[in-house]
PDB file of C-alpha atoms in Angstrom:
ATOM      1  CA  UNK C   1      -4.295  -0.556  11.714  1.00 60.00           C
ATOM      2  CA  UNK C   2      -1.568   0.669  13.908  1.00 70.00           C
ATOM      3  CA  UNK C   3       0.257  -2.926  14.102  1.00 81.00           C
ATOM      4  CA  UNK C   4       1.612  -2.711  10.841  1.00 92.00           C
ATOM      5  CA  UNK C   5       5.333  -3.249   9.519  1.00 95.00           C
ATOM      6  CA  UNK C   6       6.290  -1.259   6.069  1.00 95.00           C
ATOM      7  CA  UNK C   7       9.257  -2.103   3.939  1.00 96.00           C
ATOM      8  CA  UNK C   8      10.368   0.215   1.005  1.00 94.00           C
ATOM      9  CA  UNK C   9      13.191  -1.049  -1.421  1.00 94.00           C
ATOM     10  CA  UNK C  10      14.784   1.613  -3.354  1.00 92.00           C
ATOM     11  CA  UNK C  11      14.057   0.815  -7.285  1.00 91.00           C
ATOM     12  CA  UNK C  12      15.439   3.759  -8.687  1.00 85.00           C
ATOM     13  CA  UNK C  13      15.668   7.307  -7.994  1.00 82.00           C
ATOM     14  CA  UNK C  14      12.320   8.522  -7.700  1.00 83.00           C
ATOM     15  CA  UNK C  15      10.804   4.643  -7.835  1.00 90.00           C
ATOM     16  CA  UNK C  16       9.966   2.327  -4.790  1.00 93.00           C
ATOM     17  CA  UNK C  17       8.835  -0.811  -4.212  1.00 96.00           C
ATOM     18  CA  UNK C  18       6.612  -0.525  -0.517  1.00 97.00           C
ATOM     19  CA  UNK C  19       5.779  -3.710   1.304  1.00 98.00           C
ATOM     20  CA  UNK C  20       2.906  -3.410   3.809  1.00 97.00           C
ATOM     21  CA  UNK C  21       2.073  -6.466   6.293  1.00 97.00           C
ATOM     22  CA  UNK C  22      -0.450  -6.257   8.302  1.00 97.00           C
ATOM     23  CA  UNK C  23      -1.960  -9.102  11.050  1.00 96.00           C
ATOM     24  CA  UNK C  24      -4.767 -10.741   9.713  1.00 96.00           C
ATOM     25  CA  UNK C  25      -7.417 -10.284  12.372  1.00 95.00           C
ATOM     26  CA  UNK C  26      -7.029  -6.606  12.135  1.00 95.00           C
ATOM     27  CA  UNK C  27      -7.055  -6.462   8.503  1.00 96.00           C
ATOM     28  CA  UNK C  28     -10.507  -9.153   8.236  1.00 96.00           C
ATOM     29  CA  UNK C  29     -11.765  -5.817  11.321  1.00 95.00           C
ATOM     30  CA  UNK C  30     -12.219  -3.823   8.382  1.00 95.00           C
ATOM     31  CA  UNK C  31     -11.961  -5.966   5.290  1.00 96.00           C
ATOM     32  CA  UNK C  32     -13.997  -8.620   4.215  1.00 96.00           C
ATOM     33  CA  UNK C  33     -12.278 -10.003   1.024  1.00 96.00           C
ATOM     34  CA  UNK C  34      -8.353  -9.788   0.250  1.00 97.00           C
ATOM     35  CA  UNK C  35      -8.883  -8.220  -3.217  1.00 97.00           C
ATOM     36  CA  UNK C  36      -7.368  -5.786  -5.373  1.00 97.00           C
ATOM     37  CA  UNK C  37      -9.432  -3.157  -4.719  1.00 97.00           C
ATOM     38  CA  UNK C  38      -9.065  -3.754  -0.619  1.00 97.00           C
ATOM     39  CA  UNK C  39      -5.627  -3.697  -1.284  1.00 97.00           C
ATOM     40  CA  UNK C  40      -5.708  -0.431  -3.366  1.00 96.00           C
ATOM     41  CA  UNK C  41      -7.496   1.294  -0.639  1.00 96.00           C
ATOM     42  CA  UNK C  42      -5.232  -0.188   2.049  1.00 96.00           C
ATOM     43  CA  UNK C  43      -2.225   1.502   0.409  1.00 96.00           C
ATOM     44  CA  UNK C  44      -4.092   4.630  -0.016  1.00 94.00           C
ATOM     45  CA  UNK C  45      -5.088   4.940   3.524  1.00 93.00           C
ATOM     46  CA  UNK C  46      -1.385   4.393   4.543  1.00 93.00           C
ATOM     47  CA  UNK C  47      -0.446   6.869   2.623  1.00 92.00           C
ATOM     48  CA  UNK C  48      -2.767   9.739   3.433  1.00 91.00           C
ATOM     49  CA  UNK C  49      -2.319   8.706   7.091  1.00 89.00           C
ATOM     50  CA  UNK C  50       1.324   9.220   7.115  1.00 87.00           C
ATOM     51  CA  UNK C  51       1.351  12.312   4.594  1.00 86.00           C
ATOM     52  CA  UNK C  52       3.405  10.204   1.710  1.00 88.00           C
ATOM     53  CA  UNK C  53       2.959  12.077  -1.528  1.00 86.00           C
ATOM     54  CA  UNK C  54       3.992   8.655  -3.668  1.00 89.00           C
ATOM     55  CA  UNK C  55       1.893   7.570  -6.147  1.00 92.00           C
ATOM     56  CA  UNK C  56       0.964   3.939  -6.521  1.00 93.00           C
ATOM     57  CA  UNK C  57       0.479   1.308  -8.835  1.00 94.00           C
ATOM     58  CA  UNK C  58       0.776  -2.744  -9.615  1.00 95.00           C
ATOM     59  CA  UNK C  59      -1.161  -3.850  -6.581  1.00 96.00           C
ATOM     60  CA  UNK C  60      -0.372  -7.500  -5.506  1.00 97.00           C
ATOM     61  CA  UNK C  61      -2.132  -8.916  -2.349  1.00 98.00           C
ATOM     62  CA  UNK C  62      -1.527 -12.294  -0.673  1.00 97.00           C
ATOM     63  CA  UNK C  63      -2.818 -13.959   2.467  1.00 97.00           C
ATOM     64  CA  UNK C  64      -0.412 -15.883   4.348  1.00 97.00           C
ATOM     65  CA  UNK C  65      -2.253 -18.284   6.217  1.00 96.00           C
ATOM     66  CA  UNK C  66       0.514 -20.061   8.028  1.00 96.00           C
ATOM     67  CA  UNK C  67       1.514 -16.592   9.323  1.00 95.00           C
ATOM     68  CA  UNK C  68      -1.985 -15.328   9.517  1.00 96.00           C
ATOM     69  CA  UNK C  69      -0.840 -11.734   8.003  1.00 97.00           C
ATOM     70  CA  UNK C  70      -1.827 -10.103   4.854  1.00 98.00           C
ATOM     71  CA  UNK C  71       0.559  -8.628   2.616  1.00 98.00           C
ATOM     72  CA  UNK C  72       0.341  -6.011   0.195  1.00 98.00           C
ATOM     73  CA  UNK C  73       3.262  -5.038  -2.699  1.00 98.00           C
ATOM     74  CA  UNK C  74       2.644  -1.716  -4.718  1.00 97.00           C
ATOM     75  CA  UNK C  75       5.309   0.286  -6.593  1.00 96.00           C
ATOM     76  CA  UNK C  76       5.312   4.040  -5.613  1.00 94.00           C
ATOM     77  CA  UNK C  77       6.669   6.843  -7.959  1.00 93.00           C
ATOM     78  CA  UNK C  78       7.559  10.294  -6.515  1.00 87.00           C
ATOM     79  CA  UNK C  79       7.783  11.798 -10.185  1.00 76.00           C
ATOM     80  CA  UNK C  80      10.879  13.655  -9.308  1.00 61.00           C
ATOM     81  CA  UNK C  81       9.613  14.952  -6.172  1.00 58.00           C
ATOM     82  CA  UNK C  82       6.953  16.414  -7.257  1.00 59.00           C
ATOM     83  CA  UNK C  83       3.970  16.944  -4.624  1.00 53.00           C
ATOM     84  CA  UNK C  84       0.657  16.559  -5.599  1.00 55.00           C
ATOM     85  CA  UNK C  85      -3.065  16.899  -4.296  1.00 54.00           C
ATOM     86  CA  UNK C  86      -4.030  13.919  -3.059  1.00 50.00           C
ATOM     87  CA  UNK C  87      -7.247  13.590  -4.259  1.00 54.00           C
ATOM     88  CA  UNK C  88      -6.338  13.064  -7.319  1.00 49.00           C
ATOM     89  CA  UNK C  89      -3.357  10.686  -6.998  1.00 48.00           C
ATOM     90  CA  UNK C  90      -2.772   7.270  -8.579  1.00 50.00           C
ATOM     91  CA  UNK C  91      -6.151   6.258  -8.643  1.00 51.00           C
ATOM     92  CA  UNK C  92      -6.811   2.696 -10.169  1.00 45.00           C
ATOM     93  CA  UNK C  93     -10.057   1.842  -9.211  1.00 42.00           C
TER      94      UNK C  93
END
């Protein structure tokens, strides 16, 4: 999904708030249900593809019909700046 806008509001040090929208014929190419857990892996795919070592939680995913996009909110927390392994990040399936 290379057509995709990202928004990031600052919450606190260390906390964000990362808006993804994405158009909803691309997302329905590899999706078939807007769903937590398609949103979950969503977020975790944009991360790992642009080396972001947030962690993420509070997954909210809505389907805008009138603008035929999806959008997906999560909250990221850097811990401080601490990197991790990926692997084992924020997991909440």
């Amino acid at each position: 999904m290379d057509n995709m806008n990202e928004m990031r509001n600052k919450i606190e040090d260390g906390k964000y708030k990362l808006t993804l929208e994405v158009a909803a014929p691309a997302y329905f190419d590899i999706y078939n249900d807007v769903d937590i857990k398609s949103g979950e892996d969503l977020v975790r795919n944009y991360l790992r593809s642009n080396a972001d070592d947030g962690c993420f939680e509070d997954i909210q995913i809505k389907y805008n019909k009138d603008r035929n996009s999806i959008r997906v909110i999560a909250n990221l927390d850097y811990n401080n700046n601490e990197h991790k392994d990926y692997s084992n990040r924020g997991r909440l399936m």
